[in-house]
XYZ file of C-alpha atoms in Angstrom:
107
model
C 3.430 -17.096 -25.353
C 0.716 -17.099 -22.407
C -0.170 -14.614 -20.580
C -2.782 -14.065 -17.754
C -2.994 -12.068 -14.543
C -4.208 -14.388 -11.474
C -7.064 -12.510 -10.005
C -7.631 -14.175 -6.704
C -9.570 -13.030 -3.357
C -8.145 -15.191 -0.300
C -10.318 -15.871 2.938
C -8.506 -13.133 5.438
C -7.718 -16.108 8.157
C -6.306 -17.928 5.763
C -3.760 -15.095 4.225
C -0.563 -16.346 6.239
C -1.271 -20.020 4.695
C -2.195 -19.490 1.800
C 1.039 -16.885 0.911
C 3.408 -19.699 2.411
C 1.895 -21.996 -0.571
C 1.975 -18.989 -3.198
C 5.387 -18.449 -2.521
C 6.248 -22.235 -3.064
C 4.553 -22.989 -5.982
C 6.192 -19.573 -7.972
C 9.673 -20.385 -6.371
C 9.565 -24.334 -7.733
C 7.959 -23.198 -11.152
C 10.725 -20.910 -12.248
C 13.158 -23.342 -10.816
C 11.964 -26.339 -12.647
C 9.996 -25.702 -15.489
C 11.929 -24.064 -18.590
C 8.162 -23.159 -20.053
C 7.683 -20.827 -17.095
C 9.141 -17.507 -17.663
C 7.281 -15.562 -15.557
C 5.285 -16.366 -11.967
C 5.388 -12.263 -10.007
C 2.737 -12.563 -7.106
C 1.647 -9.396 -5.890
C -0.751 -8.360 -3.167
C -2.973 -5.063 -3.025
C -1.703 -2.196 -0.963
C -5.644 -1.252 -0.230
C -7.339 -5.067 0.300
C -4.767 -7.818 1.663
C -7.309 -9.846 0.545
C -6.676 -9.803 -3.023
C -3.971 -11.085 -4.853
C -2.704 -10.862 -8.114
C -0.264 -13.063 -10.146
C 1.524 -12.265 -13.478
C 1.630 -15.841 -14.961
C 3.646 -15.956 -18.006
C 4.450 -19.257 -20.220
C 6.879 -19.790 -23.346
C 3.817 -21.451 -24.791
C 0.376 -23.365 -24.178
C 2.207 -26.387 -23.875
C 4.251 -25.178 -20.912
C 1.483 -24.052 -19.207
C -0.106 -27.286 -19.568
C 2.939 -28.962 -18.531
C 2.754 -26.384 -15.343
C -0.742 -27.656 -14.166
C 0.596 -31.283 -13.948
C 3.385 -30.614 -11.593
C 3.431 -31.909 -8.074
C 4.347 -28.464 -7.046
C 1.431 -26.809 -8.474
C -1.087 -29.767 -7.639
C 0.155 -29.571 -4.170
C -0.529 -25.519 -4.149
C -3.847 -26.212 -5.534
C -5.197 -28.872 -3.336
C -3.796 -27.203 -0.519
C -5.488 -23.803 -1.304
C -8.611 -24.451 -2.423
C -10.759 -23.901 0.563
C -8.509 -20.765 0.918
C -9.760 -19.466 -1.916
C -12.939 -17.066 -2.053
C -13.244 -16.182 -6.053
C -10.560 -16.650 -8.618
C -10.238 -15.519 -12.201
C -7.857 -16.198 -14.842
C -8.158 -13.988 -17.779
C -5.587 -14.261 -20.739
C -4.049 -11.099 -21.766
C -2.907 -10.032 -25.103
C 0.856 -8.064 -24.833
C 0.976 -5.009 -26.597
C 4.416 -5.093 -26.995
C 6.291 -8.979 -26.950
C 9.259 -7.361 -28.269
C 9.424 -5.310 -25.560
C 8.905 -7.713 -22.841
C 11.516 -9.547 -23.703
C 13.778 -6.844 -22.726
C 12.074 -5.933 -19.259
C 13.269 -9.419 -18.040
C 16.456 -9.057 -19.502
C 16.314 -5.557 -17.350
C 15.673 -7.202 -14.262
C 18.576 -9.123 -13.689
C-alpha cells in the first residue's frame, strides 16, 4: 500500500480552474483504476490557497499505473502553471488494519 498526502499551494486566480480539474482527475481514478483506493481532496478552511489530497494506492504498481492515465496526464498538463509549490511526501499508516475498516465505514 501507498500512501501520501498531496501538499499543493494553487495560484488564487486560478482556484476555480484548477478545482474543476482536481475534481476530474479523483472522480475518473476511483472509477477506473482498481489500484486506486483512495483520492479525498480537501481544501484549508484558513488559506483557499492550499490544498491537500489523501492519495492512497493498493500498491506501487497502481500508482504507477495512475500516473500513465489520460485522466491524470490531462490534470497534470492542464494544472501545471496553476500550481505554485507542490509536495508529495509518503506516509507510513500506523494502523493498516484499521484503515481498512474506515472505508468500509464510509459507505
Amino acid at each position: 500500500m501507498i500512501v501520501r498526502i498531496a501538499e499543493i499551494e494553487v495560484y488564487p486566480q486560478y482556484m476555480k480552474e484548477y478545482l474543476a480539474f482536481a475534481n476530474e482527475v479523483d472522480r475518473l481514478s476511483i472509477e477506473r483504476e482498481p489500484g486506486v483506493i483512495c483520492l479525498y481532496p480537501m481544501q484549508s478552511a484558513e488559506d483557499s490557497c492550499q490544498i491537500r489530497i489523501l492519495e492512497i494506492y493498493a500498491s506501487e504498481e497502481a500508482y504507477q499505473l495512475h500516473l500513465k492515465t489520460p485522466h491524470f496526464l490531462k490534470y497534470k498538463q492542464g494544472t501545471l502553471h496553476m500550481v505554485k509549490d507542490l509536495k508529495l511526501p509518503t506516509m507510513k499508516p500506523l494502523d493498516p488494519k484499521t484503515m481498512k475498516l474506515i472505508f468500509k465505514k464510509q459507505r
